[in-house]
Short mmCIF file of C-alpha atoms and ligand atoms in Angstrom, two decimals:
data_model
loop_
_atom_site.label_atom_id
_atom_site.label_comp_id
_atom_site.label_asym_id
_atom_site.label_seq_id
_atom_site.Cartn_x
_atom_site.Cartn_y
_atom_site.Cartn_z
CA MET L 1 -49.32 -40.56 45.29
CA ILE L 2 -46.45 -41.16 42.88
CA ARG L 3 -45.53 -38.73 40.22
CA MET L 4 -42.77 -39.17 37.75
CA ILE L 5 -41.75 -35.92 35.69
CA GLY L 6 -39.50 -36.34 32.70
CA VAL L 7 -37.69 -39.38 34.07
CA HIS L 8 -34.86 -40.97 32.06
CA LYS L 9 -32.60 -43.85 33.03
CA HIS L 10 -29.23 -44.62 31.22
CA PHE L 11 -27.40 -47.73 32.03
CA GLY L 12 -24.11 -46.85 30.40
CA ALA L 13 -25.09 -45.98 26.68
CA ASN L 14 -28.55 -48.05 27.15
CA HIS L 15 -31.14 -45.51 27.24
CA VAL L 16 -33.77 -47.64 29.35
CA LEU L 17 -36.12 -45.10 30.39
CA LYS L 18 -37.11 -42.19 27.93
CA ASP L 19 -39.10 -39.26 29.26
CA ILE L 20 -41.57 -40.91 31.53
CA ASN L 21 -44.28 -38.88 32.85
CA LEU L 22 -46.63 -40.82 35.06
CA THR L 23 -49.00 -40.13 37.89
CA VAL L 24 -50.49 -42.75 40.06
CA LYS L 25 -53.33 -41.74 42.16
CA ALA L 26 -53.82 -42.67 45.80
CA GLY L 27 -55.69 -45.97 45.85
CA GLU L 28 -55.32 -46.61 42.27
CA LYS L 29 -54.47 -50.24 40.95
CA LEU L 30 -51.97 -49.62 37.85
CA VAL L 31 -51.03 -52.69 36.03
CA VAL L 32 -47.67 -52.33 33.73
CA ILE L 33 -47.28 -54.61 30.72
CA GLY L 34 -44.89 -54.83 28.04
CA PRO L 35 -42.16 -57.11 26.36
CA SER L 36 -38.95 -58.17 28.24
CA GLY L 37 -36.30 -55.57 28.35
CA SER L 38 -38.97 -52.62 27.69
CA GLY L 39 -38.04 -51.11 31.19
CA LYS L 40 -40.76 -52.16 33.38
CA SER L 41 -38.55 -53.29 36.16
CA THR L 42 -36.51 -50.10 35.95
CA LEU L 43 -39.67 -48.02 36.08
CA ILE L 44 -41.04 -49.71 39.12
CA ARG L 45 -37.73 -49.92 40.92
CA CYS L 46 -37.26 -45.95 40.24
CA MET L 47 -40.46 -45.45 42.40
CA ASN L 48 -38.46 -46.58 45.43
CA LEU L 49 -35.13 -45.40 44.19
CA LEU L 50 -33.66 -48.87 43.81
CA GLU L 51 -32.52 -47.40 40.56
CA THR L 52 -31.61 -43.73 40.52
CA PRO L 53 -33.09 -41.99 37.44
CA SER L 54 -30.52 -40.29 35.34
CA ALA L 55 -32.85 -37.19 34.86
CA GLY L 56 -36.12 -36.15 35.93
CA GLN L 57 -38.15 -35.99 39.23
CA ILE L 58 -39.97 -38.57 41.16
CA ILE L 59 -42.49 -37.55 43.91
CA VAL L 60 -43.79 -39.97 46.49
CA GLY L 61 -46.46 -38.81 48.83
CA GLY L 62 -45.44 -35.19 48.46
CA VAL L 63 -41.77 -36.01 48.83
CA ASP L 64 -39.21 -35.29 46.06
CA ILE L 65 -37.23 -38.54 46.41
CA THR L 66 -34.88 -37.47 43.73
CA ALA L 67 -33.74 -34.26 45.55
CA PRO L 68 -30.30 -34.49 47.10
CA LYS L 69 -30.61 -35.49 50.85
CA ALA L 70 -34.16 -36.61 50.32
CA PRO L 71 -35.32 -38.77 53.22
CA VAL L 72 -35.32 -42.09 50.94
CA GLU L 73 -35.43 -44.45 53.82
CA LYS L 74 -38.42 -42.89 55.44
CA VAL L 75 -40.37 -42.86 52.06
CA ARG L 76 -39.54 -46.45 51.63
CA GLU L 77 -41.09 -47.39 54.81
CA GLY L 78 -44.50 -46.63 53.27
CA LEU L 79 -43.54 -48.18 49.99
CA ALA L 80 -43.39 -51.99 50.08
CA MET L 81 -41.91 -54.04 47.28
CA VAL L 82 -42.52 -57.60 46.29
CA PHE L 83 -39.93 -59.17 44.06
CA GLN L 84 -39.94 -61.49 41.27
CA GLN L 85 -37.40 -63.74 43.21
CA PHE L 86 -39.57 -63.33 46.73
CA ASN L 87 -36.14 -62.20 48.29
CA LEU L 88 -37.10 -63.48 52.07
CA TYR L 89 -34.50 -63.49 54.47
CA PRO L 90 -33.53 -67.18 54.50
CA HIS L 91 -31.74 -67.04 57.99
CA LYS L 92 -34.85 -65.76 59.53
CA THR L 93 -38.07 -67.78 60.17
CA VAL L 94 -41.32 -66.66 58.35
CA LEU L 95 -42.57 -64.57 61.38
CA GLU L 96 -39.22 -63.19 62.02
CA ASN L 97 -39.27 -62.13 58.02
CA LEU L 98 -42.46 -60.26 59.00
CA THR L 99 -41.35 -58.67 62.06
CA LEU L 100 -37.71 -57.53 61.50
CA ALA L 101 -38.24 -54.32 59.56
CA PRO L 102 -41.05 -53.25 61.75
CA THR L 103 -39.30 -53.56 64.80
CA ILE L 104 -36.00 -52.24 63.83
CA ILE L 105 -36.89 -49.56 61.34
CA LYS L 106 -40.31 -48.41 62.56
CA LYS L 107 -39.58 -49.45 66.19
CA VAL L 108 -42.81 -51.24 66.51
CA PRO L 109 -42.79 -53.25 69.78
CA LYS L 110 -41.90 -56.89 69.24
CA ARG L 111 -45.18 -58.20 70.54
CA GLU L 112 -47.28 -55.79 68.44
CA ALA L 113 -45.29 -56.70 65.23
CA GLU L 114 -45.76 -60.43 65.95
CA LYS L 115 -49.32 -59.85 66.42
CA THR L 116 -50.00 -58.09 63.25
CA GLY L 117 -47.54 -60.35 61.57
CA MET L 118 -49.77 -63.36 62.53
CA GLU L 119 -52.86 -61.54 61.27
CA PHE L 120 -51.17 -61.09 57.95
CA LEU L 121 -50.00 -64.66 57.74
CA ALA L 122 -53.66 -65.66 58.35
CA ARG L 123 -54.64 -63.39 55.58
CA VAL L 124 -52.43 -65.22 53.02
CA GLY L 125 -53.26 -68.63 54.62
CA LEU L 126 -50.01 -69.40 56.20
CA VAL L 127 -50.24 -69.20 59.95
CA ASP L 128 -49.08 -72.77 60.10
CA LYS L 129 -45.80 -71.80 58.48
CA ALA L 130 -44.86 -68.96 61.16
CA ASN L 131 -41.99 -70.92 62.39
CA ALA L 132 -40.82 -72.49 59.13
CA TYR L 133 -37.87 -71.10 57.27
CA PRO L 134 -38.26 -69.92 53.79
CA ALA L 135 -36.23 -72.61 52.15
CA GLN L 136 -38.87 -75.10 53.52
CA LEU L 137 -41.69 -73.33 51.47
CA SER L 138 -42.86 -73.83 47.98
CA GLY L 139 -42.35 -70.77 45.78
CA GLY L 140 -45.92 -69.69 45.79
CA GLN L 141 -45.85 -69.92 49.78
CA GLN L 142 -42.71 -67.84 49.77
CA GLN L 143 -44.21 -65.20 47.60
CA ARG L 144 -47.18 -65.05 49.91
CA VAL L 145 -44.80 -64.75 52.78
CA ALA L 146 -43.23 -61.81 50.93
CA ILE L 147 -46.68 -60.13 50.54
CA ALA L 148 -47.38 -60.56 54.20
CA ARG L 149 -43.90 -59.17 55.06
CA ALA L 150 -44.64 -56.28 52.96
CA LEU L 151 -48.08 -55.68 54.47
CA ASN L 152 -46.62 -55.88 57.89
CA MET L 153 -44.85 -52.39 57.27
CA LYS L 154 -48.38 -50.97 56.84
CA PRO L 155 -47.46 -49.48 53.55
CA GLU L 156 -49.69 -47.06 51.68
CA ILE L 157 -48.17 -48.28 48.40
CA MET L 158 -47.17 -51.72 47.29
CA LEU L 159 -45.11 -52.35 44.13
CA PHE L 160 -44.99 -55.67 42.63
CA ASP L 161 -42.47 -56.74 40.15
CA GLU L 162 -43.61 -59.73 38.15
CA PRO L 163 -44.54 -61.47 41.41
CA THR L 164 -45.81 -64.74 39.64
CA SER L 165 -43.26 -65.00 36.81
CA ALA L 166 -40.73 -67.13 38.72
CA LEU L 167 -43.59 -69.78 39.93
CA ASP L 168 -44.57 -72.95 38.79
CA PRO L 169 -47.93 -72.61 37.08
CA GLU L 170 -49.74 -74.51 39.54
CA MET L 171 -48.74 -71.90 42.23
CA ILE L 172 -49.59 -68.68 40.29
CA GLN L 173 -53.24 -68.77 41.15
CA GLU L 174 -52.66 -68.75 44.98
CA VAL L 175 -50.61 -65.72 44.66
CA LEU L 176 -52.96 -63.82 42.42
CA ASP L 177 -55.68 -64.76 44.76
CA VAL L 178 -53.80 -63.00 47.64
CA MET L 179 -53.31 -59.85 45.28
CA VAL L 180 -56.87 -59.68 44.27
CA ASP L 181 -57.81 -59.80 47.90
CA LEU L 182 -55.50 -57.10 48.59
CA ALA L 183 -56.86 -54.94 45.76
CA LYS L 184 -60.39 -54.83 47.25
CA GLY L 185 -58.52 -52.34 49.97
CA GLY L 186 -57.57 -48.89 49.53
CA ILE L 187 -53.91 -49.44 49.05
CA THR L 188 -52.19 -48.12 46.06
CA MET L 189 -50.75 -50.87 43.81
CA VAL L 190 -48.49 -50.76 40.95
CA VAL L 191 -47.98 -54.33 39.48
CA VAL L 192 -45.91 -55.42 36.51
CA THR L 193 -47.31 -58.63 35.35
CA HIS L 194 -48.33 -60.61 32.25
CA GLU L 195 -51.53 -62.10 33.96
CA MET L 196 -53.99 -60.48 31.97
CA GLY L 197 -56.83 -62.08 34.02
CA PHE L 198 -55.55 -60.41 36.80
CA ALA L 199 -55.27 -57.14 35.13
CA ARG L 200 -58.85 -57.33 34.02
CA GLN L 201 -60.10 -57.97 37.22
CA VAL L 202 -58.32 -55.38 39.32
CA ALA L 203 -56.62 -52.82 37.24
CA ASP L 204 -57.93 -49.17 37.22
CA ARG L 205 -55.56 -48.49 34.57
CA VAL L 206 -53.01 -50.43 32.31
CA ILE L 207 -50.05 -49.13 30.82
CA PHE L 208 -48.11 -50.67 27.94
CA MET L 209 -44.25 -50.09 27.77
CA ASP L 210 -41.92 -50.74 24.93
CA GLY L 211 -38.40 -49.42 24.35
CA GLY L 212 -38.32 -47.51 27.50
CA GLN L 213 -41.55 -45.49 26.72
CA ILE L 214 -45.20 -45.81 27.69
CA ILE L 215 -46.73 -46.56 24.44
CA GLU L 216 -50.32 -46.80 25.24
CA GLN L 217 -52.44 -46.79 28.58
CA GLY L 218 -56.24 -47.00 29.40
CA ASN L 219 -58.50 -49.17 31.42
CA PRO L 220 -58.26 -53.13 30.82
CA GLU L 221 -61.21 -53.21 28.60
CA HIS L 222 -59.55 -50.76 26.10
CA PHE L 223 -56.54 -53.11 25.95
CA PHE L 224 -58.69 -56.14 25.25
CA VAL L 225 -61.19 -54.62 23.04
CA ASN L 226 -59.38 -52.04 21.00
CA PRO L 227 -55.80 -51.53 21.54
CA GLU L 228 -54.66 -48.48 19.20
CA HIS L 229 -50.84 -49.16 18.53
CA ALA L 230 -49.61 -51.92 16.35
CA ARG L 231 -46.98 -52.94 19.02
CA THR L 232 -49.56 -53.23 21.67
CA LYS L 233 -51.70 -55.46 19.52
CA SER L 234 -48.82 -57.73 18.70
CA PHE L 235 -47.73 -57.98 22.27
CA LEU L 236 -51.16 -58.73 23.49
CA GLY L 237 -51.64 -61.21 20.59
CA LYS L 238 -48.51 -62.93 21.88
CA ILE L 239 -49.33 -63.23 25.38
CA LEU L 240 -52.84 -64.18 25.13
CA ARG L 241 -51.90 -66.67 22.58
CA ALA L 242 -49.30 -67.98 25.08
CA SER L 243 -51.76 -68.16 27.93
CA ASN L 244 -54.51 -69.89 26.03
CA THR L 245 -52.13 -73.00 25.11
CA MET I 1 29.10 -83.75 75.35
CA PRO I 2 25.54 -83.98 76.37
CA GLY I 3 22.74 -84.03 73.75
CA PRO I 4 20.59 -81.34 72.93
CA PHE I 5 17.55 -83.07 74.93
CA ALA I 6 19.59 -84.18 78.03
CA ALA I 7 17.58 -84.76 81.15
CA PHE I 8 19.15 -81.84 83.16
CA LYS I 9 18.21 -79.45 80.51
CA TRP I 10 14.76 -80.37 80.99
CA ALA I 11 14.96 -80.12 84.65
CA ALA I 12 16.38 -76.69 84.27
CA LEU I 13 13.23 -75.85 82.08
CA GLY I 14 11.11 -77.20 84.80
CA ARG I 15 12.63 -74.93 87.43
CA ASP I 16 12.10 -71.86 85.45
CA TRP I 17 8.67 -72.74 84.23
CA THR I 18 7.06 -69.39 85.19
CA VAL I 19 9.07 -67.90 82.51
CA PHE I 20 7.27 -70.01 80.08
CA ALA I 21 3.96 -69.71 81.76
CA GLY I 22 4.24 -65.85 81.74
CA GLY I 23 5.18 -65.81 78.02
CA PHE I 24 2.29 -68.07 77.23
CA ALA I 25 -0.14 -66.02 79.25
CA HIS I 26 1.12 -62.78 77.41
CA THR I 27 0.77 -64.59 74.09
CA ILE I 28 -2.92 -65.37 74.91
CA LEU I 29 -3.45 -61.75 75.86
CA VAL I 30 -1.92 -60.36 72.68
CA SER I 31 -3.66 -62.80 70.61
CA PHE I 32 -6.92 -62.19 72.03
CA LEU I 33 -6.88 -58.35 71.80
CA ALA I 34 -5.23 -58.56 68.21
CA LEU I 35 -7.98 -60.89 67.20
CA VAL I 36 -10.71 -58.52 68.38
CA LEU I 37 -9.00 -55.64 66.47
CA ALA I 38 -8.60 -58.05 63.39
CA LEU I 39 -12.37 -58.92 63.51
CA LEU I 40 -13.33 -55.37 63.67
CA LEU I 41 -11.14 -54.21 60.91
CA GLY I 42 -12.18 -57.27 59.01
CA ILE I 43 -15.79 -56.61 59.25
CA ILE I 44 -15.61 -52.85 58.48
CA PHE I 45 -13.24 -53.10 55.41
CA GLY I 46 -14.88 -56.23 54.26
CA VAL I 47 -18.37 -54.51 54.23
CA LEU I 48 -16.88 -51.30 52.77
CA ALA I 49 -15.34 -53.44 49.98
CA SER I 50 -19.01 -53.85 48.73
CA SER I 51 -20.06 -50.32 49.39
CA LYS I 52 -21.78 -48.34 46.46
CA GLN I 53 -19.23 -45.41 46.86
CA LYS I 54 -16.16 -46.04 44.82
CA GLY I 55 -13.96 -44.04 47.55
CA PHE I 56 -14.89 -46.60 50.22
CA ARG I 57 -13.98 -49.53 48.06
CA THR I 58 -10.70 -47.89 46.97
CA ILE I 59 -9.73 -47.44 50.72
CA SER I 60 -10.59 -50.94 51.52
CA ARG I 61 -8.73 -52.34 48.63
CA ILE I 62 -5.55 -50.13 49.45
CA TYR I 63 -5.57 -51.38 53.02
CA VAL I 64 -5.77 -55.04 52.01
CA GLU I 65 -3.18 -54.90 49.34
CA ILE I 66 -0.65 -52.84 51.24
CA ILE I 67 -1.01 -55.26 54.27
CA GLN I 68 -1.08 -58.56 52.29
CA ASN I 69 1.84 -57.59 49.94
CA THR I 70 4.49 -56.53 52.66
CA PRO I 71 5.88 -59.05 55.28
CA LEU I 72 4.40 -58.74 58.98
CA VAL I 73 7.96 -58.14 60.21
CA ILE I 74 8.29 -55.02 58.25
CA GLN I 75 5.15 -53.73 59.44
CA VAL I 76 5.89 -54.25 63.03
CA PHE I 77 9.32 -52.93 62.68
CA PHE I 78 7.43 -50.00 61.10
CA LEU I 79 5.46 -49.49 64.24
CA TYR I 80 8.27 -50.07 66.51
CA HIS I 81 11.13 -48.12 64.85
CA ALA I 82 9.56 -45.63 62.62
CA LEU I 83 6.73 -44.28 64.35
CA PRO I 84 8.88 -43.10 67.26
CA HIS I 85 10.52 -40.81 64.57
CA LEU I 86 7.21 -39.22 64.05
CA GLY I 87 6.83 -38.65 67.64
CA ILE I 88 4.51 -41.65 68.23
CA LEU I 89 6.09 -43.94 70.99
CA LEU I 90 3.96 -46.89 71.38
CA PRO I 91 4.68 -49.69 74.20
CA THR I 92 5.86 -53.03 72.92
CA PHE I 93 2.38 -54.49 73.82
CA THR I 94 0.48 -51.93 71.89
CA VAL I 95 2.71 -52.59 68.81
CA GLY I 96 2.14 -56.28 69.22
CA VAL I 97 -1.46 -55.87 69.28
CA LEU I 98 -1.65 -53.24 66.60
CA GLY I 99 0.73 -54.99 64.39
CA VAL I 100 -0.70 -58.50 64.19
CA GLY I 101 -4.39 -57.20 64.43
CA VAL I 102 -3.79 -54.80 61.39
CA TYR I 103 -2.18 -57.49 59.49
CA HIS I 104 -4.72 -60.23 60.05
CA GLY I 105 -7.41 -57.69 59.72
CA ALA I 106 -6.67 -57.52 55.87
CA TYR I 107 -7.15 -61.18 55.78
CA MET I 108 -10.37 -61.06 57.74
CA SER I 109 -11.55 -58.56 55.43
CA GLU I 110 -10.90 -60.68 52.43
CA ALA I 111 -12.92 -63.27 53.93
CA VAL I 112 -15.73 -60.94 54.94
CA ARG I 113 -15.85 -59.50 51.46
CA ALA I 114 -15.98 -63.01 50.02
CA GLY I 115 -18.95 -63.91 52.21
CA VAL I 116 -20.82 -60.68 51.51
CA GLU I 117 -20.33 -61.08 47.78
CA ALA I 118 -21.85 -64.46 47.85
CA ILE I 119 -25.11 -63.15 49.22
CA PRO I 120 -27.50 -62.52 46.25
CA ARG I 121 -28.25 -58.86 45.34
CA GLY I 122 -31.77 -59.28 46.01
CA GLN I 123 -31.12 -59.46 49.95
CA LEU I 124 -29.72 -56.01 49.89
CA GLU I 125 -32.58 -54.54 47.80
CA ALA I 126 -35.20 -56.18 49.97
CA ALA I 127 -33.42 -54.63 52.91
CA TYR I 128 -33.44 -51.38 51.29
CA SER I 129 -36.97 -51.58 50.04
CA GLN I 130 -38.19 -51.99 53.64
CA GLY I 131 -36.30 -48.81 54.74
CA PHE I 132 -32.96 -50.27 56.10
CA LYS I 133 -29.87 -48.24 55.49
CA PHE I 134 -26.66 -49.66 54.41
CA TRP I 135 -24.99 -50.53 57.70
CA SER I 136 -28.15 -51.81 59.36
CA ALA I 137 -28.90 -53.95 56.30
CA MET I 138 -25.49 -55.46 56.75
CA ARG I 139 -25.80 -56.11 60.37
CA TYR I 140 -29.25 -57.76 60.34
CA ILE I 141 -29.48 -59.12 56.91
CA ILE I 142 -26.25 -59.51 55.04
CA LEU I 143 -23.40 -60.23 57.58
CA PRO I 144 -25.52 -63.11 59.33
CA GLN I 145 -25.95 -64.83 55.98
CA ALA I 146 -22.13 -64.15 54.95
CA LYS I 147 -21.04 -65.66 58.34
CA ARG I 148 -21.75 -69.05 56.96
CA LEU I 149 -18.93 -68.64 54.29
CA ALA I 150 -16.66 -66.46 56.20
CA VAL I 151 -16.24 -67.89 59.62
CA PRO I 152 -14.17 -71.21 58.63
CA THR I 153 -11.57 -68.78 56.79
CA MET I 154 -11.67 -66.43 59.80
CA THR I 155 -10.89 -69.15 62.17
CA ASN I 156 -8.08 -70.26 60.14
CA GLN I 157 -6.90 -66.75 60.27
CA ALA I 158 -7.19 -66.62 63.99
CA VAL I 159 -4.84 -69.78 64.11
CA SER I 160 -2.13 -67.88 61.94
CA LEU I 161 -2.81 -64.79 64.10
CA ILE I 162 -1.71 -66.76 67.25
CA LYS I 163 1.28 -67.99 65.58
CA ASN I 164 2.36 -64.82 63.97
CA THR I 165 2.49 -63.19 67.55
CA SER I 166 5.83 -64.84 67.67
CA VAL I 167 7.13 -62.37 65.37
CA LEU I 168 7.07 -59.85 68.22
CA ALA I 169 9.94 -61.74 69.69
CA MET I 170 11.92 -59.65 67.38
CA ILE I 171 11.16 -56.47 69.20
CA ALA I 172 11.42 -57.94 72.50
CA GLY I 173 7.54 -58.44 72.78
CA GLY I 174 7.45 -60.05 76.02
CA GLU I 175 5.38 -63.11 74.58
CA LEU I 176 5.97 -66.73 74.51
CA MET I 177 8.57 -66.74 71.65
CA TYR I 178 10.51 -64.01 73.31
CA HIS I 179 10.78 -65.69 76.65
CA ALA I 180 11.78 -69.18 75.12
CA ASP I 181 14.32 -67.13 72.92
CA SER I 182 15.95 -65.42 75.81
CA TRP I 183 15.63 -68.36 78.12
CA ALA I 184 17.34 -70.48 75.55
CA SER I 185 20.11 -68.18 74.68
CA ASN I 186 21.01 -67.68 78.38
CA SER I 187 20.92 -71.35 79.30
CA LEU I 188 21.85 -72.58 75.93
CA TYR I 189 19.45 -75.37 76.32
CA TYR I 190 17.63 -74.57 72.97
CA GLY I 191 16.12 -78.29 72.62
CA PRO I 192 13.70 -78.22 75.40
CA ALA I 193 12.85 -74.58 75.11
CA TYR I 194 11.77 -74.77 71.64
CA ILE I 195 9.95 -78.20 72.06
CA VAL I 196 7.93 -76.97 74.97
CA THR I 197 7.28 -73.62 73.22
CA GLY I 198 6.05 -75.63 70.14
CA ILE I 199 3.83 -77.64 72.21
CA LEU I 200 2.25 -74.76 73.87
CA TYR I 201 1.49 -72.87 70.59
CA LEU I 202 -0.06 -76.32 69.33
CA VAL I 203 -2.19 -76.54 72.38
CA ILE I 204 -4.10 -73.44 71.64
CA CYS I 205 -3.78 -73.44 67.84
CA MET I 206 -4.75 -77.18 67.08
CA PRO I 207 -8.31 -77.16 68.55
CA LEU I 208 -9.26 -73.90 66.67
CA ALA I 209 -7.94 -75.48 63.33
CA LEU I 210 -9.94 -78.57 64.09
CA TYR I 211 -12.74 -76.42 64.67
CA ALA I 212 -12.36 -74.61 61.39
CA ARG I 213 -12.16 -78.00 59.72
CA ARG I 214 -15.67 -78.94 61.37
CA LEU I 215 -17.14 -75.87 60.05
CA GLU I 216 -15.86 -76.18 56.58
CA GLU I 217 -17.24 -79.93 56.46
CA GLN I 218 -20.65 -78.68 57.88
CA MET I 219 -20.69 -76.26 55.03
CA GLU I 220 -19.82 -78.83 52.44
CA VAL I 221 -22.61 -80.77 53.66
CA GLN I 222 -25.16 -78.03 53.70
CA ALA I 223 -24.28 -76.79 50.17
N1 LIG W 301 -28.58 -52.88 36.66
C1 LIG W 301 -28.54 -52.88 35.34
N2 LIG W 301 -27.28 -52.72 34.66
C2 LIG W 301 -27.25 -52.51 33.24
N3 LIG W 301 -28.30 -52.63 32.47
C3 LIG W 301 -29.50 -52.98 32.91
C4 LIG W 301 -29.62 -53.10 34.51
N4 LIG W 301 -31.04 -53.35 34.75
C5 LIG W 301 -31.55 -53.36 33.74
N5 LIG W 301 -30.85 -53.07 32.54
C6 LIG W 301 -31.07 -52.97 30.93
O1 LIG W 301 -32.18 -52.18 30.99
C7 LIG W 301 -33.18 -52.57 30.01
C8 LIG W 301 -34.50 -52.61 30.67
O2 LIG W 301 -34.50 -53.84 31.72
P1 LIG W 301 -35.64 -53.94 32.72
O3 LIG W 301 -36.23 -52.73 33.14
O4 LIG W 301 -35.22 -55.00 33.56
O5 LIG W 301 -36.98 -54.58 31.63
P2 LIG W 301 -38.17 -55.41 32.16
O6 LIG W 301 -38.38 -55.57 33.27
O7 LIG W 301 -39.20 -54.69 30.99
O8 LIG W 301 -37.82 -56.72 31.37
C9 LIG W 301 -32.82 -54.08 29.57
O9 LIG W 301 -32.05 -53.88 28.26
C10 LIG W 301 -31.67 -54.42 30.61
O10 LIG W 301 -30.71 -55.20 30.02
MG1 LIG W 302 -38.38 -57.08 34.72
#
């Protein structure tokens, strides 16, 4: 579904991604962990070309999006992203947030987009907020709307970049619940998160990044039971200690 | 010697009121068309200023700098006197619309740019991630939000634009200032001519200016 081949990313002199080779299979739930500044966001943002790699190839659903003149917008239609800061459209109501891209980009009839939009709002438990504006919602509610907005594009792949990191602690669970529910379906998910409980529950595979490289990967149990690398151990030690306090 | 505002001078103006009415109508028409042009240019160049391509940003910058740093009169004279030498002969009316429109387009562009730059980067990223292209992202997502910040400045620009059409009197533009000027120099009744003309500008500009003030106040309340 997603293949990254020899991907590098430089920001000026800063070498942020170093020779990333990664394949995400259709339907796979991949969790990306690693310390701040290790390149997790850059990695996931390369997958929909919000960042252009300095070198290497990225193939999404069979299309090489790094090729010149690649149909990037077309690929993005099937590759939804949920951001740390939600990035809802503040001048649109909740329902309009859900229907804007489907009607304009995919030319879905408005009534159809509204119908499916309401279904997704029901799924994230926010039907009663359809006509509210984003600013009237709590952070957790906004992020659930953002997930519903992503779903209303009927994507095959969903990218999450630390979707709960900007939330007050008491709102994290409501968002994770939605994501766990989502993971029960066949959709491909790439999730950058420090929520180890979530990783344990849904991840098929976890990758640990540090210094722009994938240091270690495996199933969640591997990480909890016997991580190999010293850096992985120290990182996990820190976040597990943090979440236990 | 009668004063500059003697009653018989007002009476003369009253008899010739159609001169002023015609000029006034002409001013409104030139202003309207120039405003449409300025808005178009303002949106296009204001948006280009935040383009990813450096070439577009540079073009936008050059336009704004050249226009903002030369007097409007020079620009109008250029269109009126210099272009004919290049074989481009424009009617005065067109020179008026182009001259004033292009001039205020540069200021509108700055207002649009400021509005667009105030929108968090995440908005454009969200739009891109959903498959929007640059211009449709601007149209549906960025500009409607940028409007809030840009519209008060743009309304003030509309006021300046209307007043600045008076510059066209210097090229026999046929608008209000031109007619007032020529009527006054024929009759030598300058007093009433300029008072009435001033009032006519005030009548269209003041409501706009007040409207701009109200928009600004609303913005402060919301912020
Ligand atoms: N747009 C950018 N311009 C310059 N440097 C950037 C940019 N985005 C990220 N970086 C740098 O790249 C490195 C990796 O950042 P990021 O991918 O955001 O890490 P993470 O998400 O793991 O915290 C950091 O050093 C960061 O400062
Ligand atoms: Mg990050």
